[in-house]
Amino acid sequence: MSEPLTPWDAFARQLGLNLRSARAARGISQERAAHAAGISAFTYRKLERGESNPGTPANPRLRTLVSLAEVLGVSVESLLPATPEGVADGR
């Protein structure tokens, strides 16, 4: 049985879904989006899955998000999910 998603896991997963939706609306492949944004196709595929390394939620750099938003013709804000509660570990 899998463990429940943490708020950050859910946030990263929704970010991936938002990327996939924006890319599909644009009608381009993962490889084309990745190349145009200056990242590898492997990295882009992981972002769409909401992961960084297996079992680790995605945490892309700001520059990567801005580049992807430009390539996909959307705002960074439209890629980001609603801010979840409980992401800050120290609270």
MMTF fields as JSON, N, C-alpha, C and O atoms, coordinates in Angstrom:
{
  "mmtfVersion": "1.0.0",
  "mmtfProducer": "UNKNOWN",
  "numBonds": 363,
  "numAtoms": 364,
  "numGroups": 91,
  "numChains": 1,
  "numModels": 1,
  "chainsPerModel": [1],
  "groupsPerChain": [91],
  "chainIdList": ["A"],
  "bondAtomList": [4, 2, 8, 6, 12, 10, 16, 14, 20, 18, 24, 22, 28, 26, 32, 30, 36, 34, 40, 38, 44, 42, 48, 46, 52, 50, 56, 54, 60, 58, 64, 62, 68, 66, 72, 70, 76, 74, 80, 78, 84, 82, 88, 86, 92, 90, 96, 94, 100, 98, 104, 102, 108, 106, 112, 110, 116, 114, 120, 118, 124, 122, 128, 126, 132, 130, 136, 134, 140, 138, 144, 142, 148, 146, 152, 150, 156, 154, 160, 158, 164, 162, 168, 166, 172, 170, 176, 174, 180, 178, 184, 182, 188, 186, 192, 190, 196, 194, 200, 198, 204, 202, 208, 206, 212, 210, 216, 214, 220, 218, 224, 222, 228, 226, 232, 230, 236, 234, 240, 238, 244, 242, 248, 246, 252, 250, 256, 254, 260, 258, 264, 262, 268, 266, 272, 270, 276, 274, 280, 278, 284, 282, 288, 286, 292, 290, 296, 294, 300, 298, 304, 302, 308, 306, 312, 310, 316, 314, 320, 318, 324, 322, 328, 326, 332, 330, 336, 334, 340, 338, 344, 342, 348, 346, 352, 350, 356, 354, 360, 358],
  "bondOrderList": [1, 1, 1, 1, 1, 1, 1, 1, 1, 1, 1, 1, 1, 1, 1, 1, 1, 1, 1, 1, 1, 1, 1, 1, 1, 1, 1, 1, 1, 1, 1, 1, 1, 1, 1, 1, 1, 1, 1, 1, 1, 1, 1, 1, 1, 1, 1, 1, 1, 1, 1, 1, 1, 1, 1, 1, 1, 1, 1, 1, 1, 1, 1, 1, 1, 1, 1, 1, 1, 1, 1, 1, 1, 1, 1, 1, 1, 1, 1, 1, 1, 1, 1, 1, 1, 1, 1, 1, 1, 1],
  "groupList": [{"groupName": "MET", "atomNameList": ["N", "CA", "C", "O"], "elementList": ["N", "C", "C", "O"], "formalChargeList": [0, 0, 0, 0], "bondAtomList": [1, 0, 2, 1, 3, 2], "bondOrderList": [1, 1, 2], "singleLetterCode": "M", "chemCompType": "L-PEPTIDE LINKING"}, {"groupName": "SER", "atomNameList": ["N", "CA", "C", "O"], "elementList": ["N", "C", "C", "O"], "formalChargeList": [0, 0, 0, 0], "bondAtomList": [1, 0, 2, 1, 3, 2], "bondOrderList": [1, 1, 2], "singleLetterCode": "S", "chemCompType": "L-PEPTIDE LINKING"}, {"groupName": "GLU", "atomNameList": ["N", "CA", "C", "O"], "elementList": ["N", "C", "C", "O"], "formalChargeList": [0, 0, 0, 0], "bondAtomList": [1, 0, 2, 1, 3, 2], "bondOrderList": [1, 1, 2], "singleLetterCode": "E", "chemCompType": "L-PEPTIDE LINKING"}, {"groupName": "PRO", "atomNameList": ["N", "CA", "C", "O"], "elementList": ["N", "C", "C", "O"], "formalChargeList": [0, 0, 0, 0], "bondAtomList": [1, 0, 2, 1, 3, 2], "bondOrderList": [1, 1, 2], "singleLetterCode": "P", "chemCompType": "L-PEPTIDE LINKING"}, {"groupName": "LEU", "atomNameList": ["N", "CA", "C", "O"], "elementList": ["N", "C", "C", "O"], "formalChargeList": [0, 0, 0, 0], "bondAtomList": [1, 0, 2, 1, 3, 2], "bondOrderList": [1, 1, 2], "singleLetterCode": "L", "chemCompType": "L-PEPTIDE LINKING"}, {"groupName": "THR", "atomNameList": ["N", "CA", "C", "O"], "elementList": ["N", "C", "C", "O"], "formalChargeList": [0, 0, 0, 0], "bondAtomList": [1, 0, 2, 1, 3, 2], "bondOrderList": [1, 1, 2], "singleLetterCode": "T", "chemCompType": "L-PEPTIDE LINKING"}, {"groupName": "TRP", "atomNameList": ["N", "CA", "C", "O"], "elementList": ["N", "C", "C", "O"], "formalChargeList": [0, 0, 0, 0], "bondAtomList": [1, 0, 2, 1, 3, 2], "bondOrderList": [1, 1, 2], "singleLetterCode": "W", "chemCompType": "L-PEPTIDE LINKING"}, {"groupName": "ASP", "atomNameList": ["N", "CA", "C", "O"], "elementList": ["N", "C", "C", "O"], "formalChargeList": [0, 0, 0, 0], "bondAtomList": [1, 0, 2, 1, 3, 2], "bondOrderList": [1, 1, 2], "singleLetterCode": "D", "chemCompType": "L-PEPTIDE LINKING"}, {"groupName": "ALA", "atomNameList": ["N", "CA", "C", "O"], "elementList": ["N", "C", "C", "O"], "formalChargeList": [0, 0, 0, 0], "bondAtomList": [1, 0, 2, 1, 3, 2], "bondOrderList": [1, 1, 2], "singleLetterCode": "A", "chemCompType": "L-PEPTIDE LINKING"}, {"groupName": "PHE", "atomNameList": ["N", "CA", "C", "O"], "elementList": ["N", "C", "C", "O"], "formalChargeList": [0, 0, 0, 0], "bondAtomList": [1, 0, 2, 1, 3, 2], "bondOrderList": [1, 1, 2], "singleLetterCode": "F", "chemCompType": "L-PEPTIDE LINKING"}, {"groupName": "ARG", "atomNameList": ["N", "CA", "C", "O"], "elementList": ["N", "C", "C", "O"], "formalChargeList": [0, 0, 0, 0], "bondAtomList": [1, 0, 2, 1, 3, 2], "bondOrderList": [1, 1, 2], "singleLetterCode": "R", "chemCompType": "L-PEPTIDE LINKING"}, {"groupName": "GLN", "atomNameList": ["N", "CA", "C", "O"], "elementList": ["N", "C", "C", "O"], "formalChargeList": [0, 0, 0, 0], "bondAtomList": [1, 0, 2, 1, 3, 2], "bondOrderList": [1, 1, 2], "singleLetterCode": "Q", "chemCompType": "L-PEPTIDE LINKING"}, {"groupName": "GLY", "atomNameList": ["N", "CA", "C", "O"], "elementList": ["N", "C", "C", "O"], "formalChargeList": [0, 0, 0, 0], "bondAtomList": [1, 0, 2, 1, 3, 2], "bondOrderList": [1, 1, 2], "singleLetterCode": "G", "chemCompType": "PEPTIDE LINKING"}, {"groupName": "ASN", "atomNameList": ["N", "CA", "C", "O"], "elementList": ["N", "C", "C", "O"], "formalChargeList": [0, 0, 0, 0], "bondAtomList": [1, 0, 2, 1, 3, 2], "bondOrderList": [1, 1, 2], "singleLetterCode": "N", "chemCompType": "L-PEPTIDE LINKING"}, {"groupName": "ILE", "atomNameList": ["N", "CA", "C", "O"], "elementList": ["N", "C", "C", "O"], "formalChargeList": [0, 0, 0, 0], "bondAtomList": [1, 0, 2, 1, 3, 2], "bondOrderList": [1, 1, 2], "singleLetterCode": "I", "chemCompType": "L-PEPTIDE LINKING"}, {"groupName": "HIS", "atomNameList": ["N", "CA", "C", "O"], "elementList": ["N", "C", "C", "O"], "formalChargeList": [0, 0, 0, 0], "bondAtomList": [1, 0, 2, 1, 3, 2], "bondOrderList": [1, 1, 2], "singleLetterCode": "H", "chemCompType": "L-PEPTIDE LINKING"}, {"groupName": "TYR", "atomNameList": ["N", "CA", "C", "O"], "elementList": ["N", "C", "C", "O"], "formalChargeList": [0, 0, 0, 0], "bondAtomList": [1, 0, 2, 1, 3, 2], "bondOrderList": [1, 1, 2], "singleLetterCode": "Y", "chemCompType": "L-PEPTIDE LINKING"}, {"groupName": "LYS", "atomNameList": ["N", "CA", "C", "O"], "elementList": ["N", "C", "C", "O"], "formalChargeList": [0, 0, 0, 0], "bondAtomList": [1, 0, 2, 1, 3, 2], "bondOrderList": [1, 1, 2], "singleLetterCode": "K", "chemCompType": "L-PEPTIDE LINKING"}, {"groupName": "VAL", "atomNameList": ["N", "CA", "C", "O"], "elementList": ["N", "C", "C", "O"], "formalChargeList": [0, 0, 0, 0], "bondAtomList": [1, 0, 2, 1, 3, 2], "bondOrderList": [1, 1, 2], "singleLetterCode": "V", "chemCompType": "L-PEPTIDE LINKING"}],
  "groupTypeList": [0, 1, 2, 3, 4, 5, 3, 6, 7, 8, 9, 8, 10, 11, 4, 12, 4, 13, 4, 10, 1, 8, 10, 8, 8, 10, 12, 14, 1, 11, 2, 10, 8, 8, 15, 8, 8, 12, 14, 1, 8, 9, 5, 16, 10, 17, 4, 2, 10, 12, 2, 1, 13, 3, 12, 5, 3, 8, 13, 3, 10, 4, 10, 5, 4, 18, 1, 4, 8, 2, 18, 4, 12, 18, 1, 18, 2, 1, 4, 4, 3, 8, 5, 3, 2, 12, 18, 8, 7, 12, 10],
  "groupIdList": [1, 2, 3, 4, 5, 6, 7, 8, 9, 10, 11, 12, 13, 14, 15, 16, 17, 18, 19, 20, 21, 22, 23, 24, 25, 26, 27, 28, 29, 30, 31, 32, 33, 34, 35, 36, 37, 38, 39, 40, 41, 42, 43, 44, 45, 46, 47, 48, 49, 50, 51, 52, 53, 54, 55, 56, 57, 58, 59, 60, 61, 62, 63, 64, 65, 66, 67, 68, 69, 70, 71, 72, 73, 74, 75, 76, 77, 78, 79, 80, 81, 82, 83, 84, 85, 86, 87, 88, 89, 90, 91],
  "secStructList": [7, 7, 7, 7, 7, 7, 2, 2, 2, 2, 2, 2, 2, 2, 2, 2, 2, 2, 2, 2, 2, 2, 2, 2, 2, 2, 6, 7, 7, 2, 2, 2, 2, 2, 2, 2, 2, 6, 1, 7, 2, 2, 2, 2, 2, 2, 2, 2, 2, 6, 5, 1, 1, 6, 6, 1, 5, 7, 7, 7, 7, 2, 2, 2, 2, 2, 2, 2, 2, 2, 2, 2, 6, 1, 7, 2, 2, 2, 2, 1, 7, 7, 7, 7, 6, 6, 7, 7, 6, 6, 7],
  "xCoordList": [0.844, 0.0, 0.883, 1.841, 0.581, 1.41, 1.026, -0.105, 2.015, 1.786, 0.999, 1.077, 0.232, -0.507, 0.457, 1.579, 0.002, 0.827, 1.005, 0.065, 2.221, 2.453, 1.949, 1.715, 1.777, 1.359, 2.321, 1.881, 3.637, 4.594, 4.479, 4.578, 4.274, 4.073, 2.876, 2.953, 1.778, 0.561, 0.783, 0.304, 1.502, 1.805, 2.633, 2.328, 3.679, 4.556, 3.794, 4.001, 2.929, 2.151, 1.205, 1.058, 0.562, -0.34, 0.428, -0.065, 1.624, 2.475, 2.721, 2.641, 3.02, 3.233, 2.013, 2.128, 0.849, -0.39, -0.622, -1.09, -0.294, -0.451, 0.504, 0.132, 1.731, 2.681, 2.16, 2.185, 1.694, 1.186, 0.009, -0.077, -0.894, -2.063, -1.659, -2.181, -0.732, -0.283, 0.439, 0.281, 1.228, 1.95, 0.977, 1.134, -0.019, -1.016, -1.792, -2.072, -2.139, -2.862, -2.027, -2.56, -0.729, 0.195, 0.476, 0.925, 0.202, 0.377, 1.824, 2.178, 2.665, 4.074, 4.466, 3.806, 5.53, 6.01, 6.79, 7.201, 6.977, 7.807, 9.223, 9.836, 9.73, 11.087, 11.243, 12.232, 10.258, 10.324, 10.238, 10.981, 9.331, 9.203, 10.501, 10.972, 11.071, 12.304, 13.437, 14.123, 13.632, 14.724, 14.584, 15.561, 13.38, 13.164, 13.403, 13.806, 13.152, 13.352, 14.776, 15.132, 15.593, 16.98, 17.204, 18.191, 16.287, 16.47, 16.393, 15.959, 16.808, 16.766, 15.338, 14.517, 15.063, 13.747, 13.506, 12.381, 14.544, 14.434, 13.951, 13.042, 14.572, 14.175, 12.742, 11.978, 12.37, 11.004, 9.99, 8.961, 10.273, 9.35, 9.17, 8.06, 10.258, 10.156, 9.297, 8.499, 9.448, 8.629, 7.151, 6.321, 6.817, 5.406, 4.875, 3.671, 5.738, 5.319, 5.32, 4.878, 5.828, 5.858, 6.982, 6.911, 8.025, 9.118, 10.465, 10.633, 11.417, 12.788, 13.59, 14.066, 13.735, 14.294, 13.167, 12.206, 13.249, 12.163, 11.859, 12.746, 10.615, 10.183, 10.412, 10.097, 10.953, 11.225, 10.414, 10.514, 9.602, 8.792, 9.646, 10.749, 9.114, 9.804, 10.044, 9.253, 11.149, 11.491, 12.306, 13.497, 11.656, 12.401, 12.898, 12.321, 13.987, 14.512, 13.558, 12.811, 13.592, 12.751, 13.019, 12.079, 14.275, 14.62, 13.966, 13.496, 13.934, 13.298, 11.809, 11.259, 11.151, 9.716, 9.426, 8.475, 10.245, 10.042, 10.259, 9.489, 11.291, 11.562, 10.426, 9.986, 9.956, 8.856, 7.584, 6.879, 7.291, 6.111, 6.207, 5.223, 7.386, 7.58, 7.371, 6.674, 7.968, 7.841, 6.39, 5.927, 5.686, 4.307, 3.292, 2.101, 3.768, 2.885, 1.887, 0.762, 2.319, 1.451, 2.234, 3.445, 1.551, 2.222, 2.75, 2.232, 3.769, 4.275, 3.148, 3.006, 2.362, 1.271, 0.29, -0.24, 0.049, -0.899, -0.33, -1.085, 0.977, 1.593, 1.569, 1.492, 1.636, 1.713, 0.342, -0.61, 0.233, -1.021, -1.27, -0.397, -2.447, -2.756, -1.777, -1.412, -1.367, -0.412, -1.047, -2.07, -0.429, -1.01, -0.591, 0.396, -1.344, -0.977, 0.007, -0.087, 0.932, 1.805, 3.036, 3.643, 3.433, 4.641, 5.889, 6.912, 5.799, 6.948, 7.118, 6.269, 8.211, 8.457, 8.577, 8.219, 9.082, 9.344, 8.167, 8.314, 7.013, 5.848, 5.172, 4.181],
  "yCoordList": [-1.185, 0.0, 1.239, 1.312, 2.201, 3.399, 4.409, 4.45, 5.217, 6.253, 7.399, 7.625, 8.134, 9.28, 10.356, 10.481, 11.117, 12.196, 13.313, 13.688, 13.837, 15.029, 16.224, 16.099, 17.378, 18.556, 18.872, 19.284, 18.684, 18.984, 17.968, 18.341, 16.693, 15.675, 16.036, 15.98, 16.404, 16.754, 17.998, 18.064, 18.979, 20.202, 19.876, 20.343, 19.073, 18.699, 17.902, 18.096, 17.022, 16.219, 17.1, 16.906, 18.072, 18.978, 19.88, 20.19, 20.304, 21.07, 20.266, 20.804, 18.984, 18.116, 18.02, 18.054, 17.901, 17.844, 19.159, 19.161, 20.273, 21.581, 21.723, 22.269, 21.234, 21.255, 20.422, 20.863, 19.227, 18.331, 18.959, 18.877, 19.582, 20.213, 21.378, 21.517, 22.211, 23.355, 22.877, 23.459, 21.82, 21.287, 20.689, 20.887, 19.964, 19.367, 20.457, 20.333, 21.528, 22.638, 23.292, 23.796, 23.281, 23.87, 22.909, 23.321, 21.624, 20.625, 20.277, 19.996, 20.296, 19.964, 18.752, 18.424, 18.102, 16.914, 17.31, 18.459, 16.326, 16.554, 16.933, 17.821, 16.26, 16.52, 17.946, 18.619, 18.4, 19.759, 20.802, 21.783, 20.589, 21.527, 21.588, 22.669, 20.43, 20.372, 21.079, 21.921, 20.742, 21.335, 22.861, 23.584, 23.342, 24.791, 25.495, 26.657, 24.785, 25.386, 25.207, 25.744, 24.454, 24.282, 23.214, 23.263, 22.24, 21.127, 19.819, 19.805, 18.741, 17.45, 16.905, 17.242, 16.072, 15.436, 14.57, 14.488, 13.934, 13.11, 13.945, 13.545, 15.114, 16.01, 16.482, 16.531, 16.832, 17.298, 16.196, 16.458, 14.971, 13.861, 13.671, 13.413, 13.797, 13.685, 14.808, 14.573, 16.022, 17.129, 16.87, 17.149, 16.336, 16.029, 14.941, 14.886, 14.088, 13.059, 13.593, 12.917, 14.824, 15.42, 14.895, 14.968, 14.362, 13.822, 14.37, 14.85, 14.281, 14.664, 13.383, 13.084, 12.649, 11.305, 10.377, 10.846, 9.094, 8.201, 8.384, 8.282, 8.651, 8.843, 10.237, 10.498, 11.129, 12.499, 13.467, 13.44, 14.332, 15.264, 16.265, 16.621, 16.706, 17.679, 18.976, 19.376, 19.613, 20.899, 21.677, 21.92, 22.068, 22.72, 24.103, 24.771, 24.511, 25.855, 26.876, 26.574, 28.073, 29.158, 29.412, 29.618, 29.402, 29.627, 28.577, 28.9, 27.34, 26.268, 26.533, 26.37, 26.938, 27.237, 28.401, 28.357, 29.44, 30.611, 30.226, 30.636, 29.45, 29.003, 28.141, 28.321, 27.213, 26.347, 27.157, 26.917, 28.108, 28.946, 29.694, 29.791, 30.219, 30.936, 29.997, 30.345, 28.821, 27.846, 27.403, 27.221, 27.233, 26.744, 27.863, 27.603, 29.103, 30.238, 30.522, 30.952, 30.272, 30.513, 31.296, 31.48, 31.749, 32.43, 31.393, 30.28, 31.775, 30.905, 30.614, 29.49, 31.624, 31.469, 30.38, 29.657, 30.262, 29.247, 27.836, 26.864, 27.72, 26.407, 25.981, 24.792, 26.966, 26.645, 26.335, 27.083, 25.242, 24.928, 25.915, 26.711, 25.854, 26.674, 26.307, 25.141, 27.29, 27.065, 26.211, 26.582, 25.062, 24.171, 24.576, 25.286, 24.121, 24.292, 23.183, 22.07, 23.484, 22.452, 22.142, 21.09, 23.025, 22.779, 23.14, 22.462, 24.194, 24.619, 23.654, 23.594, 22.899, 21.888, 22.475, 21.827, 23.704, 24.292, 24.965, 25.529, 24.922, 25.608, 24.785, 25.221],
  "zCoordList": [0.0, 0.0, 0.0, 0.77, -0.839, -0.934, 0.141, 0.624, 0.492, 1.491, 0.879, -0.329, 1.701, 1.161, 0.667, 1.158, -0.299, -0.858, 0.159, 0.86, 0.229, 1.029, 0.223, -0.979, 0.864, 0.09, -1.057, -2.13, -0.844, -1.902, -3.032, -4.201, -2.71, -3.745, -4.624, -5.851, -3.982, -4.723, -5.579, -6.711, -5.048, -5.785, -7.026, -8.123, -6.849, -7.964, -9.014, -10.212, -8.578, -9.513, -10.331, -11.538, -9.669, -10.387, -11.342, -12.426, -10.957, -11.862, -13.134, -14.239, -12.979, -14.134, -15.027, -16.252, -14.417, -15.2, -15.94, -17.079, -15.292, -15.938, -17.121, -18.16, -16.964, -18.076, -19.241, -20.389, -18.941, -19.982, -20.723, -21.948, -19.976, -20.581, -21.491, -22.597, -21.022, -21.826, -23.08, -24.153, -22.943, -24.105, -25.12, -26.325, -24.639, -25.538, -26.266, -27.458, -25.549, -26.179, -27.265, -28.254, -27.08, -28.057, -29.216, -30.285, -28.983, -30.032, -30.332, -31.477, -29.294, -29.516, -28.68, -27.694, -29.079, -28.375, -27.119, -26.952, -26.249, -25.073, -25.485, -24.893, -26.497, -26.956, -27.479, -27.186, -28.257, -28.806, -27.694, -27.7, -26.743, -25.623, -24.831, -24.479, -24.554, -23.781, -24.511, -23.932, -25.771, -26.549, -26.602, -26.402, -26.868, -26.97, -25.638, -25.611, -24.526, -23.203, -22.691, -21.642, -23.426, -23.02, -21.963, -21.228, -21.879, -20.939, -21.722, -22.874, -21.107, -21.782, -21.807, -20.954, -22.784, -22.869, -21.636, -21.143, -21.145, -19.936, -18.755, -18.028, -18.572, -17.482, -17.665, -16.702, -18.894, -19.131, -18.824, -18.201, -19.253, -18.969, -17.478, -17.011, -16.722, -15.265, -14.695, -13.787, -15.213, -14.721, -14.96, -14.095, -16.134, -16.411, -15.482, -15.231, -14.975, -14.021, -12.587, -11.659, -12.422, -11.09, -10.218, -8.991, -10.857, -10.057, -10.501, -11.622, -9.579, -9.875, -10.046, -11.141, -8.994, -9.01, -8.566, -7.956, -8.845, -8.405, -6.923, -6.076, -6.631, -5.258, -4.701, -3.54, -5.508, -5.069, -5.91, -7.136, -5.278, -6.064, -6.843, -6.427, -7.974, -8.825, -8.062, -7.208, -8.392, -7.812, -8.848, -8.651, -9.962, -11.047, -10.645, -9.787, -11.293, -11.085, -11.687, -12.618, -11.15, -11.641, -13.117, -13.886, -13.523, -14.93, -15.825, -16.916, -15.378, -16.149, -16.298, -17.387, -15.221, -15.291, -16.227, -17.007, -16.147, -17.007, -18.472, -19.341, -18.743, -20.111, -20.646, -21.781, -19.837, -20.284, -20.536, -21.516, -19.66, -19.86, -21.19, -21.923, -21.497, -22.759, -23.951, -24.905, -23.893, -24.978, -25.163, -26.289, -24.06, -24.124, -24.35, -24.523, -24.347, -24.609, -23.511, -23.766, -22.264, -21.11, -20.062, -20.191, -19.041, -17.937, -16.941, -16.849, -16.212, -15.148, -14.161, -13.68, -13.869, -12.913, -13.336, -12.492, -14.634, -15.089, -14.968, -14.936, -14.901, -14.71, -13.246, -12.937, -12.345, -10.924, -10.341, -10.564, -9.6, -8.92, -7.778, -7.433, -7.21, -6.049, -4.927, -4.772, -4.162, -3.085, -1.993, -1.417, -1.715, -0.711, 0.698, 0.887, 1.664, 3.074, 3.438, 2.921, 4.311, 4.851, 4.042, 4.239, 3.128, 2.35, 3.17, 3.079, 3.958, 4.773, 5.936, 6.826, 5.932, 6.961, 8.362, 9.346, 8.449, 9.755, 10.421, 11.505, 9.805, 10.396, 11.434, 12.02]
}
